[in-house]
mmCIF file of C-alpha atoms and ligand atoms in Angstrom:
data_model
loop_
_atom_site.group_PDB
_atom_site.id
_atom_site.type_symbol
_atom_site.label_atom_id
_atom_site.label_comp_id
_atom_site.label_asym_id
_atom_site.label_seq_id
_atom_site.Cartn_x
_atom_site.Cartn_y
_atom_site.Cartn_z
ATOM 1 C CA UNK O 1 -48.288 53.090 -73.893
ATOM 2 C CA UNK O 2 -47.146 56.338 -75.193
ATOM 3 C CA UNK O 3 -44.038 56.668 -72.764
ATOM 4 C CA UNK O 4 -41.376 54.641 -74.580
ATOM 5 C CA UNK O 5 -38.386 54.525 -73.077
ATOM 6 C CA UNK O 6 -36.422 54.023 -75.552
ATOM 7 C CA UNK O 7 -35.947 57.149 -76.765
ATOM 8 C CA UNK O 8 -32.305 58.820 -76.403
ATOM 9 C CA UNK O 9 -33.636 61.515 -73.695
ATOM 10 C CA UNK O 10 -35.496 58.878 -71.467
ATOM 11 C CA UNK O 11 -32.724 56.670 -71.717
ATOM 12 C CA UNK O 12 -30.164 59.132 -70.616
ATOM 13 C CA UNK O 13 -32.638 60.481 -68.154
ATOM 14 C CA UNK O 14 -33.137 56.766 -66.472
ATOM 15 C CA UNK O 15 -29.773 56.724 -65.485
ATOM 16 C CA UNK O 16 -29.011 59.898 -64.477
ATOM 17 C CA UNK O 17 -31.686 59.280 -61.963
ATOM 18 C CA UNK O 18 -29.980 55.937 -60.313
ATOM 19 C CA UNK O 19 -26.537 57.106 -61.036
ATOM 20 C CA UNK O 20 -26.093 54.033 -63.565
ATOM 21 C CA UNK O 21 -23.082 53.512 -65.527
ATOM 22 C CA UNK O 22 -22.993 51.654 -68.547
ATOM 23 C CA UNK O 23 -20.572 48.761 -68.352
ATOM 24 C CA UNK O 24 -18.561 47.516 -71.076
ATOM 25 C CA UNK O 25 -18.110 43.824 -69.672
ATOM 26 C CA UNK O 26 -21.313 43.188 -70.373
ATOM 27 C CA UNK O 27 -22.024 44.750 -73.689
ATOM 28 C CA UNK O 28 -24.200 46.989 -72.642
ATOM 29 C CA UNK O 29 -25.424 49.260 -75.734
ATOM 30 C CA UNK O 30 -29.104 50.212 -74.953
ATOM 31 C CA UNK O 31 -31.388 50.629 -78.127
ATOM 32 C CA UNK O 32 -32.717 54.037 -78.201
ATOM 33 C CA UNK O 33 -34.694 53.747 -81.630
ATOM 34 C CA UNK O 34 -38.098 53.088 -81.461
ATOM 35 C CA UNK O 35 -38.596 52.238 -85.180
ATOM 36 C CA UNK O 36 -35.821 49.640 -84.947
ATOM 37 C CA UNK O 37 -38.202 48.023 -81.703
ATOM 38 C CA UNK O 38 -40.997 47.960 -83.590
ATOM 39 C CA UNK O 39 -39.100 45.959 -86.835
ATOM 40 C CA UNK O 40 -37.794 43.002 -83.863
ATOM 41 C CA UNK O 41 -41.516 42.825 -82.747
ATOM 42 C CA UNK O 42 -42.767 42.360 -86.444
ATOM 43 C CA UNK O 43 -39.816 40.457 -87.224
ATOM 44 C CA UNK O 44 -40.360 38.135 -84.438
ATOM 45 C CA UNK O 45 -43.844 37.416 -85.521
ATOM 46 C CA UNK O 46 -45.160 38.231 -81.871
ATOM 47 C CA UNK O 47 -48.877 37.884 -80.816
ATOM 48 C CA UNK O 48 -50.499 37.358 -78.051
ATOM 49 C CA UNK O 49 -50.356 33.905 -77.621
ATOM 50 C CA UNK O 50 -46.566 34.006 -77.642
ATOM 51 C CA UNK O 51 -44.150 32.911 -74.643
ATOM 52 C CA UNK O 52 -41.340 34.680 -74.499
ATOM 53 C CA UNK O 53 -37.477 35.202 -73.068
ATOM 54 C CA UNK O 54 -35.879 38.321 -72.893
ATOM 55 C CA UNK O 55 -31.767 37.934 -72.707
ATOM 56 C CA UNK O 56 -30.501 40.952 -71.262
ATOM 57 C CA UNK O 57 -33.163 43.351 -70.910
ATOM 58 C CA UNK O 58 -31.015 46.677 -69.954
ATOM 59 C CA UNK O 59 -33.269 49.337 -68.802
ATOM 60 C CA UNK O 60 -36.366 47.180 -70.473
ATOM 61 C CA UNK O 61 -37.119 49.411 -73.782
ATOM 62 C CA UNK O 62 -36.926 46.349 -75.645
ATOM 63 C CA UNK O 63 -38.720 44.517 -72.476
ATOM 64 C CA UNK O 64 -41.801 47.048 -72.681
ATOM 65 C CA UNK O 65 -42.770 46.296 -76.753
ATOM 66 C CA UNK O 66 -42.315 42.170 -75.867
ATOM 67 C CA UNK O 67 -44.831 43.124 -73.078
ATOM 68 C CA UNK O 68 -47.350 45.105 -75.085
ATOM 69 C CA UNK O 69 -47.220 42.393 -77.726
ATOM 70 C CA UNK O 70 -46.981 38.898 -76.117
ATOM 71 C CA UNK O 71 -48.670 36.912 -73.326
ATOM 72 C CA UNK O 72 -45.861 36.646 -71.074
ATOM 73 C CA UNK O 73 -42.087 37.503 -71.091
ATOM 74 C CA UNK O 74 -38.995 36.491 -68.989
ATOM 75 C CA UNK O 75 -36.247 38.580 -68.801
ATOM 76 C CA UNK O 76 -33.025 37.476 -67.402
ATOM 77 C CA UNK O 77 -30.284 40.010 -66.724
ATOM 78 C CA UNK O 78 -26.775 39.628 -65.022
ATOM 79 C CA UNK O 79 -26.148 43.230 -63.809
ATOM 80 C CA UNK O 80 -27.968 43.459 -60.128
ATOM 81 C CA UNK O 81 -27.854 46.965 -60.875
ATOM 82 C CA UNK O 82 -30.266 47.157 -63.595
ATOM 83 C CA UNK O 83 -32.865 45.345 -61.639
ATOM 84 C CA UNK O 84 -34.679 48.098 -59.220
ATOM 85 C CA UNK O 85 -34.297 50.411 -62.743
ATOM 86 C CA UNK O 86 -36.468 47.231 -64.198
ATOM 87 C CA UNK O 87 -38.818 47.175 -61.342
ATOM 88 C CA UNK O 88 -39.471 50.550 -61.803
ATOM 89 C CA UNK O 89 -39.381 50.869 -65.119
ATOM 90 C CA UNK O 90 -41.931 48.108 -66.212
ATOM 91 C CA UNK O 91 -44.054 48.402 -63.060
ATOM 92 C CA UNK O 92 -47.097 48.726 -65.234
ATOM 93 C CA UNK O 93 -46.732 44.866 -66.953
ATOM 94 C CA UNK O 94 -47.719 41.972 -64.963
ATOM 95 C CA UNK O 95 -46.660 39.923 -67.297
ATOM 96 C CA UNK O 96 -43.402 40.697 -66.858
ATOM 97 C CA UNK O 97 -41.084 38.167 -64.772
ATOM 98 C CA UNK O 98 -37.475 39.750 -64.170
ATOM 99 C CA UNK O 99 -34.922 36.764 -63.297
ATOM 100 C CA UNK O 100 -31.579 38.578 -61.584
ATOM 101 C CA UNK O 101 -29.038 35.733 -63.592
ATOM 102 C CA UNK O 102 -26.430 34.731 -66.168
ATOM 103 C CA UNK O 103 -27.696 33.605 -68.975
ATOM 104 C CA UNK O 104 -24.937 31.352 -69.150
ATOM 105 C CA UNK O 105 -26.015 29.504 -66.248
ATOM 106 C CA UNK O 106 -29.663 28.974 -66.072
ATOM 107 C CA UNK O 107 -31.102 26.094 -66.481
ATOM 108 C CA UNK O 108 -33.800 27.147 -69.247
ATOM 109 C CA UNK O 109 -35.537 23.590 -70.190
ATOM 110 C CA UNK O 110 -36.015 23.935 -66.071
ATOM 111 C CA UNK O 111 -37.209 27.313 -66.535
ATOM 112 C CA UNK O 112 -39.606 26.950 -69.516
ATOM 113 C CA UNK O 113 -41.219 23.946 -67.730
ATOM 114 C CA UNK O 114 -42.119 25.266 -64.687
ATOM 115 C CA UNK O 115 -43.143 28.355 -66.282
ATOM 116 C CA UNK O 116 -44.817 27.399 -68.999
ATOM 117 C CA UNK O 117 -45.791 23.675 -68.945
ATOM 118 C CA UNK O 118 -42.743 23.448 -72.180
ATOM 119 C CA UNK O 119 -44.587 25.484 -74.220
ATOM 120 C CA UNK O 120 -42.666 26.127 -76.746
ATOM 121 C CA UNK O 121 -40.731 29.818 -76.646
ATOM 122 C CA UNK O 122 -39.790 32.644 -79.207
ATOM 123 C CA UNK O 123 -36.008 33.984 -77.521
ATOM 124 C CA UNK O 124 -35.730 37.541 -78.563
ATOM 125 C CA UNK O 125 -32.655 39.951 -77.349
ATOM 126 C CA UNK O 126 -30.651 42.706 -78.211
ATOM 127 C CA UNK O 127 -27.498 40.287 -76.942
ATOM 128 C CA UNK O 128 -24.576 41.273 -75.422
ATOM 129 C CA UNK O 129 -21.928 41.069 -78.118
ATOM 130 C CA UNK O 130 -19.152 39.409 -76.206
ATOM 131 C CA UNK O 131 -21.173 36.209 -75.673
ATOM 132 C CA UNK O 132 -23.383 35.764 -78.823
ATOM 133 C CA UNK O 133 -21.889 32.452 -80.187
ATOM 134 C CA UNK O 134 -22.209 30.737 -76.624
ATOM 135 C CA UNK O 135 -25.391 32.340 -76.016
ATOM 136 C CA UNK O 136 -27.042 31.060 -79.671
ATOM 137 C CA UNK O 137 -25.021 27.756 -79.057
ATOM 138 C CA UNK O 138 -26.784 26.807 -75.894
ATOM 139 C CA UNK O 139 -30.027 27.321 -76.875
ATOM 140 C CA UNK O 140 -29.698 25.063 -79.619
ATOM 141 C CA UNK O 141 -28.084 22.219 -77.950
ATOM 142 C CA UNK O 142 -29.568 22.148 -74.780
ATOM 143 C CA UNK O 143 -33.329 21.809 -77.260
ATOM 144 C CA UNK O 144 -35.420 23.963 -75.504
ATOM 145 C CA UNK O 145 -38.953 23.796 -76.828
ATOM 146 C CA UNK O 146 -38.508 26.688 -79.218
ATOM 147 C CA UNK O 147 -40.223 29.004 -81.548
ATOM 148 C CA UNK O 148 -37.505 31.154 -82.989
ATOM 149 C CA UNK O 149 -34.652 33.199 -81.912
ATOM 150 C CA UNK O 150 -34.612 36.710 -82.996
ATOM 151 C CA UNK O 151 -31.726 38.750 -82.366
ATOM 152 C CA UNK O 152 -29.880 42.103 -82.460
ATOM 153 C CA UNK O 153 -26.216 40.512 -83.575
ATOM 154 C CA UNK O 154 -22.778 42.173 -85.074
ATOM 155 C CA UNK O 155 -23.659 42.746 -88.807
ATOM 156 C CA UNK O 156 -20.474 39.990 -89.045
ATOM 157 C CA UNK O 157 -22.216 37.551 -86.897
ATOM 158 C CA UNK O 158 -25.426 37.745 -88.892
ATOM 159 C CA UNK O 159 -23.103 37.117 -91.981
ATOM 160 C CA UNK O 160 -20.880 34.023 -90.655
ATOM 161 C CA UNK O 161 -24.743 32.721 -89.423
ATOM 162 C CA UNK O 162 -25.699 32.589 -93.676
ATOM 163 C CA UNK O 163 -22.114 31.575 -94.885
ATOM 164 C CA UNK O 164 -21.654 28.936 -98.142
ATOM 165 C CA UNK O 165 -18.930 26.344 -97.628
ATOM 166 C CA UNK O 166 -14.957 27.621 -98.854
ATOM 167 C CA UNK O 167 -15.567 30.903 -97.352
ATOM 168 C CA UNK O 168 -13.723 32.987 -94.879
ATOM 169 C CA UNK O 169 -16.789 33.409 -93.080
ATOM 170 C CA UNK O 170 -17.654 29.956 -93.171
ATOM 171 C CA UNK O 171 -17.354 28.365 -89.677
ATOM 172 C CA UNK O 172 -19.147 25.805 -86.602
ATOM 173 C CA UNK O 173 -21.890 28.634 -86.318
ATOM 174 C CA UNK O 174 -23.026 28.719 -89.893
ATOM 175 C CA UNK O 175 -23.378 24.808 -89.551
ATOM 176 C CA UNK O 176 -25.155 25.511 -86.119
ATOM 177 C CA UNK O 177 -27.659 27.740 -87.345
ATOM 178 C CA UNK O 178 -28.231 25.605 -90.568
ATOM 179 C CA UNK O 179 -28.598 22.703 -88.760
ATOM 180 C CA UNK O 180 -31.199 23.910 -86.000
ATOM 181 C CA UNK O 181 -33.193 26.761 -87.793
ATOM 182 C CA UNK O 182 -33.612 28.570 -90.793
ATOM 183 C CA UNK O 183 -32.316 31.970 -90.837
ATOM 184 C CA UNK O 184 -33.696 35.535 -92.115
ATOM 185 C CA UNK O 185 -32.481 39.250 -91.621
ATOM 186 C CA UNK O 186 -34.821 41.403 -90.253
ATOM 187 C CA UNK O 187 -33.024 44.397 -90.600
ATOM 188 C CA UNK O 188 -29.793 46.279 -90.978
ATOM 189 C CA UNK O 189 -29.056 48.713 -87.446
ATOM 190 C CA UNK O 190 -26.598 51.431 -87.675
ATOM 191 C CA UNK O 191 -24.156 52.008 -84.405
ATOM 192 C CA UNK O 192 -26.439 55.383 -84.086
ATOM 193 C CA UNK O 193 -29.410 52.780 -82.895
ATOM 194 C CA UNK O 194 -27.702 52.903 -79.793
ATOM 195 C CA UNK O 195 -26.448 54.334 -76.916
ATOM 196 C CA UNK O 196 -23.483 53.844 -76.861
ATOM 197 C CA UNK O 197 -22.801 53.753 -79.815
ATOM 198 C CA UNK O 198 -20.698 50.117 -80.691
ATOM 199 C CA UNK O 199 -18.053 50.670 -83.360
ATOM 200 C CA UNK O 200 -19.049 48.007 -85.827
ATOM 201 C CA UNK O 201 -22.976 47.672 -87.532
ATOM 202 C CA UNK O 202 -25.403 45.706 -86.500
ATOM 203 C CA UNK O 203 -28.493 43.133 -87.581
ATOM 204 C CA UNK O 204 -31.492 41.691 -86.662
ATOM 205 C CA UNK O 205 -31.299 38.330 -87.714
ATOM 206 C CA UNK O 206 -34.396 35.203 -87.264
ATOM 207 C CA UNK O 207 -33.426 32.344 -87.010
ATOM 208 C CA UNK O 208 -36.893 29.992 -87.140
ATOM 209 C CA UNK O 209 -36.345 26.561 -85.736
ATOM 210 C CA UNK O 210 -36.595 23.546 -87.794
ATOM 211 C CA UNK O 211 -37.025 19.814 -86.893
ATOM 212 C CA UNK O 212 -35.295 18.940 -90.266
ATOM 213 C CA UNK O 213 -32.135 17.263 -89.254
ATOM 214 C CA UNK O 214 -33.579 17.026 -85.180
ATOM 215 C CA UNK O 215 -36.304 13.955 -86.872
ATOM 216 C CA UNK O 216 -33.000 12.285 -88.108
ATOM 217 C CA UNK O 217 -32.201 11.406 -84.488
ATOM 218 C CA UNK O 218 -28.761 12.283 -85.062
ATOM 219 C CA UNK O 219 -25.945 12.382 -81.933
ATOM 220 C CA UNK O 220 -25.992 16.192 -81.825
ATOM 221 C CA UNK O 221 -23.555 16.573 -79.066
ATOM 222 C CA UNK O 222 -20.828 14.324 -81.636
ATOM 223 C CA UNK O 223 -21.567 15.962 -84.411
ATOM 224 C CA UNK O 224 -20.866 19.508 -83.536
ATOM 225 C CA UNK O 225 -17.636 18.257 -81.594
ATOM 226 C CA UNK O 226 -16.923 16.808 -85.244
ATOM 227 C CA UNK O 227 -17.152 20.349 -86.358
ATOM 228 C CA UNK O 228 -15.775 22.332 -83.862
ATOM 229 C CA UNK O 229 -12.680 20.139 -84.187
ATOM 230 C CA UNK O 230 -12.731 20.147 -87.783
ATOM 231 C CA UNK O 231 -12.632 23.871 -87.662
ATOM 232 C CA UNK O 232 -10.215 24.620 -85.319
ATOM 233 C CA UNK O 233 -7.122 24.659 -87.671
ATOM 234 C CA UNK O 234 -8.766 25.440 -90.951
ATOM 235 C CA UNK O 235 -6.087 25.903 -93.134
ATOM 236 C CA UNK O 236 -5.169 22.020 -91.728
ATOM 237 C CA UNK O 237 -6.699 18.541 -93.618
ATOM 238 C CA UNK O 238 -9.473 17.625 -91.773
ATOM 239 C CA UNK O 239 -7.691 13.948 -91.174
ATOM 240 C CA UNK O 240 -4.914 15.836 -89.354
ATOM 241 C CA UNK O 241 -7.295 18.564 -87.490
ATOM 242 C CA UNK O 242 -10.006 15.585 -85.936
ATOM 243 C CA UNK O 243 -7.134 13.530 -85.224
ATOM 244 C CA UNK O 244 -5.640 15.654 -82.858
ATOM 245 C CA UNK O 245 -8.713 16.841 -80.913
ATOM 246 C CA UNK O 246 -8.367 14.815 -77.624
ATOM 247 C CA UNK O 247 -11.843 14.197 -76.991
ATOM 248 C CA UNK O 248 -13.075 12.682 -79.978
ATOM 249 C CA UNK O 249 -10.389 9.735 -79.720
ATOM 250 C CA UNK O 250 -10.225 9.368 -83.579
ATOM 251 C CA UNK O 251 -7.262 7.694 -85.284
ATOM 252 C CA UNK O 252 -5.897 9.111 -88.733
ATOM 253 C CA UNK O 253 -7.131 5.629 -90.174
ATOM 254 C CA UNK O 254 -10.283 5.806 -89.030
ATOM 255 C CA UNK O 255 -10.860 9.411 -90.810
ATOM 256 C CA UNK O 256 -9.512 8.080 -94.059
ATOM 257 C CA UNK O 257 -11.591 5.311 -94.326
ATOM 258 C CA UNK O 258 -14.487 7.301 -93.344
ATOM 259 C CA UNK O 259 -13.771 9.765 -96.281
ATOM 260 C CA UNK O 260 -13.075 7.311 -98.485
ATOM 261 C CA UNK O 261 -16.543 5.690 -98.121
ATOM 262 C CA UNK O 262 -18.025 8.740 -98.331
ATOM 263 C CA UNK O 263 -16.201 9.466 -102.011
ATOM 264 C CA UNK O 264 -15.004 12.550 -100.448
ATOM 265 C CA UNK O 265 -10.930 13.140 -100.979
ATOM 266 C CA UNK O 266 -8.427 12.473 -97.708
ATOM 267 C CA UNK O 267 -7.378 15.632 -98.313
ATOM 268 C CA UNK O 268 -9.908 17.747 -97.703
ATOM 269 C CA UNK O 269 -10.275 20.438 -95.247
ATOM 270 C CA UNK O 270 -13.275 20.672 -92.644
ATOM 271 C CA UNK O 271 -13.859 24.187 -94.956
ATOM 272 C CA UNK O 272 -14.954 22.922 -98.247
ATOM 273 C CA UNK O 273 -17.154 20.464 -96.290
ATOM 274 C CA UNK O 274 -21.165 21.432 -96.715
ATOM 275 C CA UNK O 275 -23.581 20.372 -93.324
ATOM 276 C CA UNK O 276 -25.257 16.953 -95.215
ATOM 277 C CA UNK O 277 -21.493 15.873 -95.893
ATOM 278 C CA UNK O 278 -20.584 16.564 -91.960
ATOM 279 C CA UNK O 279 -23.655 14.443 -91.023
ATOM 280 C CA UNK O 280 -22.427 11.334 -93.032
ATOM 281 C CA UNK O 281 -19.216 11.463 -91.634
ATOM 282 C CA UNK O 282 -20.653 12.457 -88.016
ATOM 283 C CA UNK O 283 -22.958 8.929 -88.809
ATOM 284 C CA UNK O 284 -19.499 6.823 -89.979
ATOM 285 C CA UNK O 285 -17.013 7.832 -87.486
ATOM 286 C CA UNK O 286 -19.793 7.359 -84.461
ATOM 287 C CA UNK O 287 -19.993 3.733 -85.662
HETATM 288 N N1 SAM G 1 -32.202 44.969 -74.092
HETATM 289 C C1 SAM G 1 -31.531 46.198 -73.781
HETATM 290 C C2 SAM G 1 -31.667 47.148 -74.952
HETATM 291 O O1 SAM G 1 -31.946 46.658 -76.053
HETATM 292 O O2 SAM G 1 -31.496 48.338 -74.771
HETATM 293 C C3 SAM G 1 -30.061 45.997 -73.426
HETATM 294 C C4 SAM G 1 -29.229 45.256 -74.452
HETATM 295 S S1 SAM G 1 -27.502 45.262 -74.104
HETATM 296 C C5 SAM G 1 -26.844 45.062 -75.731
HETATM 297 C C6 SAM G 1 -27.162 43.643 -73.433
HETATM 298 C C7 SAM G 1 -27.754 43.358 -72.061
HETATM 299 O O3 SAM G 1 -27.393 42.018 -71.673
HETATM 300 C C8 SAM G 1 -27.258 44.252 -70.940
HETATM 301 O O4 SAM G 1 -28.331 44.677 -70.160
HETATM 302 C C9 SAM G 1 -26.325 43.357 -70.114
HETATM 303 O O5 SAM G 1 -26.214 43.728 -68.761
HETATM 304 C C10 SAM G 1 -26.982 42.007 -70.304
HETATM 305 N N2 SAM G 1 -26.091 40.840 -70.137
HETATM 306 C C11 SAM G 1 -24.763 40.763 -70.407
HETATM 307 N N3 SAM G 1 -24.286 39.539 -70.146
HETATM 308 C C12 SAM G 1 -25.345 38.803 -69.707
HETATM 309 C C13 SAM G 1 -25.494 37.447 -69.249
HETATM 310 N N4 SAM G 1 -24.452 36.601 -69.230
HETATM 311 N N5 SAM G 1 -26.716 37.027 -68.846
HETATM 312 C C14 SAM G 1 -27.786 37.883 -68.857
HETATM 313 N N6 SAM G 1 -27.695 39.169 -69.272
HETATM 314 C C15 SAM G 1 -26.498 39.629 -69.689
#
């Protein structure tokens, strides 16, 4: 197809015709650089054998190179506006499914299996900024049968996502993505990728899934409330941050003794802690 439309004139042209206007509540910067498109589609590893989900497919430039290039895409958008634009826009793919829908909300195991028999997925967006964490967080924990996610993130997102332990950057996600996937930048995107154009840089970041920790059998949904909570007031010990967190019904002693076990000092904050050492204590407090 030679009539891309992500190109700055199309886009502009698009919606001028159905009087569209961009909204900022749902982080709506539409890619208008073709060679930046064609680096997600490589980056992705796309062929087409490939299943794949589309989160927040705008005016569907992004939508029309995961067409040309897979089997079959889903694209799930909130904004009821966008959705005759979509119609129209991608009339000539029938292998296109648009789902009207907050990503949020869908159930996607539900989703993948009626679509797709739980074939496993590749995820690939240009995500709205405002929800990435929540967005990369529920795929992972609700284990969907999954390929990959690749993604258009802040430049600072992509950077928390590879963090080392003791670093400002350091944080649940970087444990998150370590734990499910292993991660890769595609490629750097300046703010004059899009229109609008956002105010801070941008990257496409891989993360391929792994089975690594998964085959460990491992209470997920514990562990990353370990984190979360040890994380929450990092310049705290971790014995007085996981104590207070109401959920996880954890008494100071228990921590300490936990630690101590472990070799690891009482003192310690959740910070200097690396993913294997969050698993062992994950394992110790659980029992
Ligand atoms: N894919 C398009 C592109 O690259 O030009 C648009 C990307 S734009 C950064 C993010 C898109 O996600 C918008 O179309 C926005 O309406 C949509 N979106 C925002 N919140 C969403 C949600 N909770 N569920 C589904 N789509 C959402």
């Amino acid at each position: 197809m030679n009539n891309k439309i992500s190109t700055p004139l199309r886009t502009k042209l698009i919606m001028e015709r159905y009087g569209f206007h961009l909204k900022k509540k749902y982080g709506q910067n539409f890619l208008v650089d073709q060679g930046i498109l064609e680096e997600i589609v490589s980056g992705a590893e796309l062929s087409k054998d490939d299943v794949v989900i589309e989160i927040g497919p705008g005016i569907g430039s992004l939508t029309q190179y995961l067409a040309d290039n897979a089997r079959e895409v889903i694209a799930i958008e909130i904004d009821k506006k966008l959705i005759p634009i979509l119609e129209e826009t991608l009339i000539d793919y029938d292998n296109v499914t648009i789902i009207e829908q907050d990503v949020l909300k869908i159930d996607l195991n539900q989703l993948i299996e009626e679509k797709w028999q739980g074939k496993k997925v590749k995820i690939i967006a240009n995500l709205p900024y405002y929800i990435t964490t929540p967005i990369i967080m529920k795929i992972f924990e609700t284990h969907i049968p999954l390929d990959s996610i690749t993604v258009m993130v802040q430049k600072e997102v992509a950077d928390r996502m590879q963090a080392n332990p003791s670093t400002k950057d350091f944080g649940s996600l970087t444990l998150a993505v370590k734990y499910y996937s292993e991660p890769k930048v595609v490629v750097q995107v300046p703010p004059s990728c899009f229109i609008p154009r956002p105010k801070v840089g941008s990257s496409v970041i891989r993360l391929k899934a792994t089975d690594k920790y998964i085959d460990m059998g491992l209470d997920d949904v514990f562990l990353f409330k370990v984190i979360r909570g040890a994380f929450q007031q990092r310049r705290k010990t971790l014995v007085n941050t996981l104590s207070h967190q109401e959920e996880l019904e954890l008494s100071k002693d228990k921590i300490r003794e936990a630690l101590t076990e472990l070799g690891i000092s009482v003192t310690i904050r959740g910070e200097a802690l690396n993913l294997d050492e969050f698993v062992e204590l994950a394992k110790k407090l659980q029992s």
